[in-house]
Short mmCIF file of C-alpha atoms in Angstrom, two decimals:
data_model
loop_
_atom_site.label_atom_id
_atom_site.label_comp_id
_atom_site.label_asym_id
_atom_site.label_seq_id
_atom_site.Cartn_x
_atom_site.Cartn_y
_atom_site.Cartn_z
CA UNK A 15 -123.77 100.03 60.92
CA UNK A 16 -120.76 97.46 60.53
CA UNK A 17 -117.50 98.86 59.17
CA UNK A 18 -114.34 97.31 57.94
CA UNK A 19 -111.41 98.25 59.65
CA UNK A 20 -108.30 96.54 58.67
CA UNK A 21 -105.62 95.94 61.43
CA UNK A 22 -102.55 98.39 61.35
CA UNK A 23 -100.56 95.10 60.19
CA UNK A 24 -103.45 93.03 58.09
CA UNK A 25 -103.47 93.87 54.31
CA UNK A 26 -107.18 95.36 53.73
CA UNK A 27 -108.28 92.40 50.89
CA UNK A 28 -107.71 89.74 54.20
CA UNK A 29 -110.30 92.64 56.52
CA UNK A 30 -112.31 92.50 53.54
CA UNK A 31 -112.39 88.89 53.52
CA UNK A 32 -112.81 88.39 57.12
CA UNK A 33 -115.93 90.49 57.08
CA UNK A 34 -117.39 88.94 54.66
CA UNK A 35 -116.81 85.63 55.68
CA UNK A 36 -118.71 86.54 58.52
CA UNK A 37 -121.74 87.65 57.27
CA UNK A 38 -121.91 84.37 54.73
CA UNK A 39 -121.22 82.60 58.01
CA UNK A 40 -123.42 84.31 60.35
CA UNK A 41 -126.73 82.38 59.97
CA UNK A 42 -124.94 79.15 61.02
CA UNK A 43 -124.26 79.89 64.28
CA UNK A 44 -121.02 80.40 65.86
CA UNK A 45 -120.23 76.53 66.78
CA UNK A 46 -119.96 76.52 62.71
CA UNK A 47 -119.22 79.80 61.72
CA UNK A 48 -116.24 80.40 63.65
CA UNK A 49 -113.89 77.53 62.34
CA UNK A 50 -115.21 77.77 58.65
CA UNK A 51 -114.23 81.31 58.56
CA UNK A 52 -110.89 80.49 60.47
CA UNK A 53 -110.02 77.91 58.09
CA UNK A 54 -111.02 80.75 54.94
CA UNK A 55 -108.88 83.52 56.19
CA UNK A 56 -105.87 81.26 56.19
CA UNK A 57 -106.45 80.07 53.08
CA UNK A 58 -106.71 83.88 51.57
CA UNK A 59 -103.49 84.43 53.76
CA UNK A 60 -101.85 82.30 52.23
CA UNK A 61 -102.44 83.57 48.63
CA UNK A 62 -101.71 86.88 49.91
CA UNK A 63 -97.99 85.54 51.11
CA UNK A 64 -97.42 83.67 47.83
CA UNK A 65 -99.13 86.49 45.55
CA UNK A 66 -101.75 84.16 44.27
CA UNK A 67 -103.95 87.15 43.34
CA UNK A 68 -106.08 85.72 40.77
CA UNK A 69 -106.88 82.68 43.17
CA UNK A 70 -107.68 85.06 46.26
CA UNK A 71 -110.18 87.15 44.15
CA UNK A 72 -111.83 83.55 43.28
CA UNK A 73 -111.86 82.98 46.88
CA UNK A 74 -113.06 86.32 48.05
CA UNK A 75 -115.58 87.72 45.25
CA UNK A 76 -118.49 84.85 45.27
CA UNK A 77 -118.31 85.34 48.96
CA UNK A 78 -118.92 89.30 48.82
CA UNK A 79 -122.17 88.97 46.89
CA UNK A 80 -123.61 88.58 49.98
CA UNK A 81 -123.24 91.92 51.17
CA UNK A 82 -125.29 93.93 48.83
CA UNK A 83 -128.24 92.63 51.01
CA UNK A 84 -126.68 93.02 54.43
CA UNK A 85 -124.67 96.33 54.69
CA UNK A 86 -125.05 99.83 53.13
CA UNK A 87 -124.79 101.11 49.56
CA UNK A 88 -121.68 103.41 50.80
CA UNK A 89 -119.98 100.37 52.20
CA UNK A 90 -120.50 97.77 49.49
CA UNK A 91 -118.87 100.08 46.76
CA UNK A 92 -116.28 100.87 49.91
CA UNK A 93 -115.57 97.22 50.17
CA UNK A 94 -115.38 96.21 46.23
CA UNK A 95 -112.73 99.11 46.21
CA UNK A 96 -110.31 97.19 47.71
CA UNK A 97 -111.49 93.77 46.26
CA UNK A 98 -111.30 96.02 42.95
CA UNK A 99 -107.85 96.96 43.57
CA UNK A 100 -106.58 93.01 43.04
CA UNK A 101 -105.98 94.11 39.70
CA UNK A 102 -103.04 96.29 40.78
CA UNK A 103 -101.33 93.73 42.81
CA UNK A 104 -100.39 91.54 39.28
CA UNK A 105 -97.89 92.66 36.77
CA UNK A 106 -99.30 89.72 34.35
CA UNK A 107 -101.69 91.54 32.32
CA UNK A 108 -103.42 88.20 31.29
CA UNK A 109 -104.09 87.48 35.35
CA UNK A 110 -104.82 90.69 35.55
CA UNK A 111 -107.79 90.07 32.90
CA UNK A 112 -108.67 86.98 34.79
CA UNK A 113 -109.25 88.96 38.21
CA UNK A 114 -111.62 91.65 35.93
CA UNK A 115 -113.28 88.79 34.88
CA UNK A 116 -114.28 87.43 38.48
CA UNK A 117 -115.65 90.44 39.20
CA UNK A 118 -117.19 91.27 36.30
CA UNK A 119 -118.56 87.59 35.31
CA UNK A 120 -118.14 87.04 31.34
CA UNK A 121 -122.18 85.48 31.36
CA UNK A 122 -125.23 87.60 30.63
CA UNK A 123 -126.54 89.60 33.15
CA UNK A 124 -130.10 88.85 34.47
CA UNK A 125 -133.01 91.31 34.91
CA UNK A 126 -133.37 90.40 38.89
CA UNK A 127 -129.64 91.24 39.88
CA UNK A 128 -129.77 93.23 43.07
CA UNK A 129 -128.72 96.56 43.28
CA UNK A 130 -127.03 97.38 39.81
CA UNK A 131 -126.63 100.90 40.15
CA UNK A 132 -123.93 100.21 43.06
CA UNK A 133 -122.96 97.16 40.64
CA UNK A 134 -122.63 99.86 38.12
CA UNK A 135 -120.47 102.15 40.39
CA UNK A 136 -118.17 99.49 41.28
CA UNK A 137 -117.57 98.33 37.58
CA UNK A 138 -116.01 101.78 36.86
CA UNK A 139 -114.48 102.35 39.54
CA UNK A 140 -112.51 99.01 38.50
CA UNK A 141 -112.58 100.60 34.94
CA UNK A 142 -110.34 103.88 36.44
CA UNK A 143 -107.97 101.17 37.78
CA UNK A 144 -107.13 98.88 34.42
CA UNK A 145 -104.11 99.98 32.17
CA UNK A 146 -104.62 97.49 28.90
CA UNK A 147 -106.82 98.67 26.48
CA UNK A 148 -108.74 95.03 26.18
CA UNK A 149 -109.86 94.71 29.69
CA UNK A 150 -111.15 97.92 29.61
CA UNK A 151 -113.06 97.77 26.87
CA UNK A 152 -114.33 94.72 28.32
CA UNK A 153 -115.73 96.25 31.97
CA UNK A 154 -117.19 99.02 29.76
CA UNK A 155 -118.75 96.53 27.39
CA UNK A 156 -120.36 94.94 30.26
CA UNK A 157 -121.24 98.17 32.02
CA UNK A 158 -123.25 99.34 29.19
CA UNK A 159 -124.91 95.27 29.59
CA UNK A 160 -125.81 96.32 33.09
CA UNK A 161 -126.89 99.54 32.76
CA UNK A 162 -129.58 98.54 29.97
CA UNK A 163 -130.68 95.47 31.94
CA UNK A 164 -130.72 96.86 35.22
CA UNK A 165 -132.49 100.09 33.84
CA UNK A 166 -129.91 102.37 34.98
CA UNK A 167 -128.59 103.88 31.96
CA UNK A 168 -128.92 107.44 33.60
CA UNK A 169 -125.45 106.09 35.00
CA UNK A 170 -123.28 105.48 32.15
CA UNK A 171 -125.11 108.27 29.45
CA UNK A 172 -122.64 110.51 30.85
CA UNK A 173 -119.48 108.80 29.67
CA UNK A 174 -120.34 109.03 26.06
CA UNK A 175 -119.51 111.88 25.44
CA UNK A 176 -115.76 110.30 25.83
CA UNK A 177 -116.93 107.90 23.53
CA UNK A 178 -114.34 109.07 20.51
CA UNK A 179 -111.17 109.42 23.22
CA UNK A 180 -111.94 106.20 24.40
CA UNK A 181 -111.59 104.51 20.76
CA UNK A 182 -108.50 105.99 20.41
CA UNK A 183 -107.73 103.76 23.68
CA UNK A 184 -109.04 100.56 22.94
CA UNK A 185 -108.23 100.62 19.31
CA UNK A 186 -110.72 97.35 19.01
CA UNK A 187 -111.81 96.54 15.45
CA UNK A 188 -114.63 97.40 13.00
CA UNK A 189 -116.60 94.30 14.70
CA UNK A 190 -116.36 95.95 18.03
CA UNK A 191 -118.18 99.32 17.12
CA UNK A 192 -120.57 98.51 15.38
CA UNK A 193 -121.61 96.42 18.59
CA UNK A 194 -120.60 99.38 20.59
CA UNK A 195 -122.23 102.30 18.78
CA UNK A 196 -125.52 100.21 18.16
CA UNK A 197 -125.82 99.23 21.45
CA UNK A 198 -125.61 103.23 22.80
CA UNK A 199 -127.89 104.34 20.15
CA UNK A 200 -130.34 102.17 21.63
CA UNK A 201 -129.60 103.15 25.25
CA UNK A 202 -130.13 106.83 23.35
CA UNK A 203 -133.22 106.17 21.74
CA UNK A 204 -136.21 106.80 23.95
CA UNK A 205 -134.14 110.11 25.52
CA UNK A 206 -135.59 112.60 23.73
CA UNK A 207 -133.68 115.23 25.35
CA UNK A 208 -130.46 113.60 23.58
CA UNK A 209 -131.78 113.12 20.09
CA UNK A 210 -128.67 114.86 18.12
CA UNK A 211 -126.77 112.15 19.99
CA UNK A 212 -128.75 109.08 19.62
CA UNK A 213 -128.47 110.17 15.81
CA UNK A 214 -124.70 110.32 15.55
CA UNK A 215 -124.24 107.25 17.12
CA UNK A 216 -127.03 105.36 14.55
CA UNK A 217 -125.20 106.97 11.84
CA UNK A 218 -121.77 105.75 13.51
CA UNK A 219 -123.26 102.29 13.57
CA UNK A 220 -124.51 102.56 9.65
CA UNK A 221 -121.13 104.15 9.11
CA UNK A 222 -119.48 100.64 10.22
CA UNK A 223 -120.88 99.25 7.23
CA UNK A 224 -119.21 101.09 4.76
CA UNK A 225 -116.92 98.32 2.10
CA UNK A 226 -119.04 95.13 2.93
CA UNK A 227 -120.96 93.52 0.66
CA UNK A 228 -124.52 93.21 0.06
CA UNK A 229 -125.04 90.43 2.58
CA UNK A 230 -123.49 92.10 6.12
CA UNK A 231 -125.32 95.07 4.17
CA UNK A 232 -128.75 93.61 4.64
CA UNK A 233 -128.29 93.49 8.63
CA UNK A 234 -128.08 97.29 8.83
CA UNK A 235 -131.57 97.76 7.10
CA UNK A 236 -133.50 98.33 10.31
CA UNK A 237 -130.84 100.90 11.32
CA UNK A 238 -130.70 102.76 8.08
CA UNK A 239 -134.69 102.92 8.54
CA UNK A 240 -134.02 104.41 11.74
CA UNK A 241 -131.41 106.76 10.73
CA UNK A 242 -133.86 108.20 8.40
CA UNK A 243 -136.78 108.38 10.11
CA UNK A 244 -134.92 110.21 13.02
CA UNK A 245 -133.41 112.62 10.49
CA UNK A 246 -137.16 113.14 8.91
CA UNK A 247 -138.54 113.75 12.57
CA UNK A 248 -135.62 115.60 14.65
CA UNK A 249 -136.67 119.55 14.32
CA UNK A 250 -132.87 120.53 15.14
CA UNK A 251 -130.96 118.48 12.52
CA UNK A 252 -130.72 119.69 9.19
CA UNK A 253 -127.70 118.37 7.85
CA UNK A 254 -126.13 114.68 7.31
CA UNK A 255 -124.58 112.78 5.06
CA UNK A 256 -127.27 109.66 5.32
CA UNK A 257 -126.31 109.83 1.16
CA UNK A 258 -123.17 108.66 1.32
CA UNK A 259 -123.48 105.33 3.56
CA UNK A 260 -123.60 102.15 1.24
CA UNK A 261 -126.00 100.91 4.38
CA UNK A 262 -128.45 103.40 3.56
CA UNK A 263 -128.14 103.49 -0.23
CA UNK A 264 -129.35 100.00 -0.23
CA UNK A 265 -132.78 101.06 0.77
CA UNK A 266 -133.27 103.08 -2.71
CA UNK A 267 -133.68 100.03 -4.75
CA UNK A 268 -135.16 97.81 -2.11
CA UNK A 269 -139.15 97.17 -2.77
CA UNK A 270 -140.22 97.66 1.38
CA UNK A 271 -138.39 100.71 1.74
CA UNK A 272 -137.92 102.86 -1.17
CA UNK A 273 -140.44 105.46 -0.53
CA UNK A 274 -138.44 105.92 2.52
CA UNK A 275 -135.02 106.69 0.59
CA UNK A 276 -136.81 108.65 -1.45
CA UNK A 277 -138.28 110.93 1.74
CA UNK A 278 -134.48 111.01 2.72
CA UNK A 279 -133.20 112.59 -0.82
CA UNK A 280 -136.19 115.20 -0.45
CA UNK A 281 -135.48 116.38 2.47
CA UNK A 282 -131.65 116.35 1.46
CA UNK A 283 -131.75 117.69 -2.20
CA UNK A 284 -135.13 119.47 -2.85
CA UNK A 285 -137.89 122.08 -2.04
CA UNK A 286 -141.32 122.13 -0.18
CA UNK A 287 -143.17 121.67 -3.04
CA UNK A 288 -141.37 118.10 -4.03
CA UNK A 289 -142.42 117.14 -0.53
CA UNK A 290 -145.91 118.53 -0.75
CA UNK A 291 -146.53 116.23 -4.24
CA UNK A 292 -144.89 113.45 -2.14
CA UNK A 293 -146.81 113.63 1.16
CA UNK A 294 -150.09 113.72 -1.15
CA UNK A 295 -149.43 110.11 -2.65
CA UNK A 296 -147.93 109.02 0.64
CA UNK A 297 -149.28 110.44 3.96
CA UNK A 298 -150.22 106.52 5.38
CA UNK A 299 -146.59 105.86 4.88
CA UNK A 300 -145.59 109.02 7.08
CA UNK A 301 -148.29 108.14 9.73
CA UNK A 302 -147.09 104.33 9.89
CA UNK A 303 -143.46 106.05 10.65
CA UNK A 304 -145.12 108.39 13.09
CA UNK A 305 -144.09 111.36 11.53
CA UNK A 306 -146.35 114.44 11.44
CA UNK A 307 -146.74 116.46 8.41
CA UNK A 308 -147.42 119.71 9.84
CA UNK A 309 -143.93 119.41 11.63
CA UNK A 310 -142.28 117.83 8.02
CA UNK A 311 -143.49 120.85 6.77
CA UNK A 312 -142.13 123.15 8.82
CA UNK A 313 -138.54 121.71 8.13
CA UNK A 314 -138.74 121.43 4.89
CA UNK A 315 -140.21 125.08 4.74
CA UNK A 316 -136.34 126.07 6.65
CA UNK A 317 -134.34 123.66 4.33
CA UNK A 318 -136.16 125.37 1.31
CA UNK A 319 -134.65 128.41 2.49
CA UNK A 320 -131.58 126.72 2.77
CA UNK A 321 -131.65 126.09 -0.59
CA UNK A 322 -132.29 129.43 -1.86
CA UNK A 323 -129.66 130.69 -0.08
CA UNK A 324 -127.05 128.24 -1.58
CA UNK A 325 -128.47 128.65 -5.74
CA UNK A 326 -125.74 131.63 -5.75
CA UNK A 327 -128.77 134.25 -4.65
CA UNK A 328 -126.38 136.63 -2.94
CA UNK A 329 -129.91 138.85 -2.04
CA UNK A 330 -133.14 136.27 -1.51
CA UNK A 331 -136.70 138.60 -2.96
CA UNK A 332 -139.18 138.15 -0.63
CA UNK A 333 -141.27 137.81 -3.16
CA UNK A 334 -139.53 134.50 -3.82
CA UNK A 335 -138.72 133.14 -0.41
CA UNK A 336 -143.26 133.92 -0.06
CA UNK A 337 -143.70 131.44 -3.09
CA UNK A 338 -141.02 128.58 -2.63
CA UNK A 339 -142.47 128.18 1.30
CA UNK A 340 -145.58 128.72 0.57
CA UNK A 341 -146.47 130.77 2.96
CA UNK A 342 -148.14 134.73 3.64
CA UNK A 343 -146.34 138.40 2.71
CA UNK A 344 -146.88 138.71 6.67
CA UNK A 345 -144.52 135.17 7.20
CA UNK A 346 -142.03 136.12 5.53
CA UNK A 347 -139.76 137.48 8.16
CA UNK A 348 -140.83 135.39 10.90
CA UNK A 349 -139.30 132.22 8.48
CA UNK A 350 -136.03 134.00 8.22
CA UNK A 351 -135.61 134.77 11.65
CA UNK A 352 -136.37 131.22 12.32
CA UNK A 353 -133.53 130.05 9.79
CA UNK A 354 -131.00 132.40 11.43
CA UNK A 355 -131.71 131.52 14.93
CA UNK A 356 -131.56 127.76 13.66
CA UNK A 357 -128.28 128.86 12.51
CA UNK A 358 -129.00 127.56 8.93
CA UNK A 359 -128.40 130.95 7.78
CA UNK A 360 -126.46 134.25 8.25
CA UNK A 361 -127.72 137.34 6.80
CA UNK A 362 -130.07 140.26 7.33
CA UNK A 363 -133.51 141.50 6.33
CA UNK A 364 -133.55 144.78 3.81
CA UNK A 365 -137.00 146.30 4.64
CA UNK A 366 -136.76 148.50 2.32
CA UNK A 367 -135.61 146.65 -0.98
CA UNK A 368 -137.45 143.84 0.28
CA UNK A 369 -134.59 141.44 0.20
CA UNK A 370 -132.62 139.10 2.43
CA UNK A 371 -128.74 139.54 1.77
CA UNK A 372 -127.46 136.10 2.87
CA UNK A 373 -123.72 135.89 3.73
CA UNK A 374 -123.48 132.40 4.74
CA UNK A 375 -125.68 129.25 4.70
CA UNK A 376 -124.72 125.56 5.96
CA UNK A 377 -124.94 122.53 3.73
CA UNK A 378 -127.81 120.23 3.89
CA UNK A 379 -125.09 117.63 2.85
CA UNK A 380 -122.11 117.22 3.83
CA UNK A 381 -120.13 114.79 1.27
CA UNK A 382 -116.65 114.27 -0.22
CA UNK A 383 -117.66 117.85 -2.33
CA UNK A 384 -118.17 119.68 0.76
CA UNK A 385 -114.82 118.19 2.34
CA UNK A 386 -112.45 119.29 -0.34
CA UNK A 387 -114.44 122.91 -0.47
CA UNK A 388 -113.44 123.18 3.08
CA UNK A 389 -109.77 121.73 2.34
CA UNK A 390 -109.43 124.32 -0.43
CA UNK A 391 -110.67 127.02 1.81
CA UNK A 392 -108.25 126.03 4.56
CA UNK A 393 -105.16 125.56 2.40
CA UNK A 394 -105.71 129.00 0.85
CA UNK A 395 -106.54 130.26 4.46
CA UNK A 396 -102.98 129.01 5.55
CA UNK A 397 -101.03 130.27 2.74
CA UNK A 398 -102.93 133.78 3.49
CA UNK A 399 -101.68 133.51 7.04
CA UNK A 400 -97.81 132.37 5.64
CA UNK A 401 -98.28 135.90 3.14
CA UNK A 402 -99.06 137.81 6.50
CA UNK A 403 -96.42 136.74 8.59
CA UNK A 404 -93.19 136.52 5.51
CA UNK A 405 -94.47 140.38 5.37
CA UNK A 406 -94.02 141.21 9.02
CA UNK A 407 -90.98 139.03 8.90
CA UNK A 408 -89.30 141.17 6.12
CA UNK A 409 -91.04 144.27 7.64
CA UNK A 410 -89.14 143.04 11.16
CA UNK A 411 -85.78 142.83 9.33
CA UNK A 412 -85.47 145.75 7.44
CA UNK A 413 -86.22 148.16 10.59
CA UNK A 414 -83.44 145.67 12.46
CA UNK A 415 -81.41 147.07 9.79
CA UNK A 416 -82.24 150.54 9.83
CA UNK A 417 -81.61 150.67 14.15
CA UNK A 418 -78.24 149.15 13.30
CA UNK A 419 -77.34 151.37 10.90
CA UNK A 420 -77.86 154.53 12.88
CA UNK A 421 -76.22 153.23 15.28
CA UNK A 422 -72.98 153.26 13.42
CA UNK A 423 -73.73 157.13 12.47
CA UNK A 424 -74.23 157.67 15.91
CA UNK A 425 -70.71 156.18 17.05
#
């Protein structure tokens, strides 16, 4: 195994250069090799002296893809760590942005490019070292390129999560997430292990939309179609606010994909039996979605429940929980105990009476209504808490002033 070690007195981007210089060289034979290589170092010293950083990475990063086919994984990413760290050497942020973009090339990545998980690795490692928030958004834009192309995505999933701090970061325009948030919701899509994700992120994208007009409306159809269809199939997401977005509004009056709103605002607004009538008239247009019915039904049988829990039904009858899910006398606890594991509801089962006493339920929607319900809630939760605290305030006070005053009895 060859290793780069820099002399004690040789800056480590002129090793790095020298080594690979030699391996680009090493097929010529030494008669050639030696004085090419000779006559490359001391051009690279010399930007080093002068601080020519953007021309040395020129000079040392088309030489370096050779490496990724002649020397380990470990000591590739080792070597693009200090052909990475270029970017430090600059206080010009624009060269700085130059040097990214030698290393990460602006042109589209193609499908045979070797080794892209190192690739990947390197990229944000490079990412850890940038300070402006447009050359990092850049690295990460392509990383996300590479990742999908080179099939590697099991690399970068991880970072999303970070997704919202990172925003805050880059502060890059409306433009620039839509592209971003489209682009992971398709790296999300065939994961079904992050589904909840993959959804947020499609309804980030659709969210992008919101205030344009009909036209830039009309190229978030296929994502709105999405968005629903992955609300209609996840088993584990029972609330959104799919309503609200202008980008899937549009599809309620449109003639190819009405039916579809329409399945959205059931499974939103209504019971089993409105989906029941609806499946009956339209079960090819569920199929041709790939959505099963049994599974449809069992959602909408927990959202029904949903429902009754949020008419203002304090205590559910079985009786009527039996006849709005259509189901068995025998069912009828199993369903609840479904809904509160789901965490749809919170409440327990009275036996006896024959009654479920609900004491919370979530919102199948949540919309500007549900937002100042919580705001209300909150303000009246802080003035409670500014009641509480005045009282042990005064409470604090007063027995101040009782010490102090036997005190002066006691002198």
């Amino acid at each position: 195994m060859t290793t780069v070690v820099p002399t004690s007195d040789e800056d480590p981007a002129l090793s790095v250069f020298r080594f690979v210089s030699d391996l680009s060289w090493a097929d010529a034979g030494p008669e050639v090799a030696e004085p090419q290589v000779s006559r490359l170092c001391l051009e690279a010293e010399e930007f080093i002296a002068t601080g020519k950083w953007l021309e040395l990475a020129n000079l040392i990063v088309p030489s370096a893809e050779v490496i990724f086919s002649k020397v380990s994984e470990k000591e590739v990413e080792s070597i693009f760590t200090i052909i990475s760290n270029l970017v430090t050497k600059t206080e010009n942020p624009e060269e700085a942005m130059e040097i990214v973009k030698v290393i990460v090339p602006e042109k589209p990545i193609q499908p045979q490019i070797e080794k892209p998980a190192v690739r990947l690795k390197i990229w944000i490692n490079l990412y850890n070292l940038l300070e402006t928030p447009d050359s990092q958004f850049y690295v990460y834009k392509k990383a996300l390129e590479l990742s999908v192309v080179g099939k590697v995505t099991e690399y970068i999933i991880p970072s999303f999560k970070k997704i919202d701090s990172f925003l805050k970061d880059w502060k890059i325009g409306i433009p620039e997430q839509r592209e971003l948030f489209l682009t992971i919701s398709n790296i999300l899509k065939d994961n079904k292990s992050m589904a909840k994700d993959y959804f947020k992120f499609l309804t980030n994208y659709l969210a992008t939309f919101n205030g344009e007009d009909a036209h830039v409306l009309e190229k978030a159809k296929e994502g709105a179609v999405r968005a629903i269809v992955e609300f209609v199939k996840a088993l584990d997401i029972f609330q959104c606010d799919l309503l609200d977005i202008p980008a899937v509004g549009q599809l309620e009056k449109d003639a190819e994909y009405s039916l579809l709103y329409k399945l959205l605002k059931i499974f939103l607004t209504q019971k089993l039996d409105a989906y029941l009538e609806y499946y009956s008239a339209n079960s090819a247009l569920l199929k041709s979605y790939g959505l099963v019915h049994e599974e449809c039904v069992a959602k909408m049988r927990l959202l029904s429940l949903v429902d009754l829990s949020s008419d203002g039904l304090a205590q559910i009858p079985y009786e009527l929980i039996k006849d709005t899910l259509q189901i068995n006398d025998d069912e009828v606890e199993l369903w609840v105990v479904k809904a509160i594991t789901a965490k749809l509801i919170v409440g327990k089962m009275d036996q006896l009476n024959q009654v479920v006493i609900v004491s919370h339920h979530s919102d199948r929607v949540f919309s500007q209504h549900q937002w100042r319900t919580l705001r209300t809630k909150l303000v009246t939760w802080r003035g409670n808490i500014g009641n509480v605290i005045s009282t042990i305030q005064a409470n604090r006070i007063t027995e101040d002033g009782s010490q102090a005053a036997q005190g002066l009895v006691v002198r």
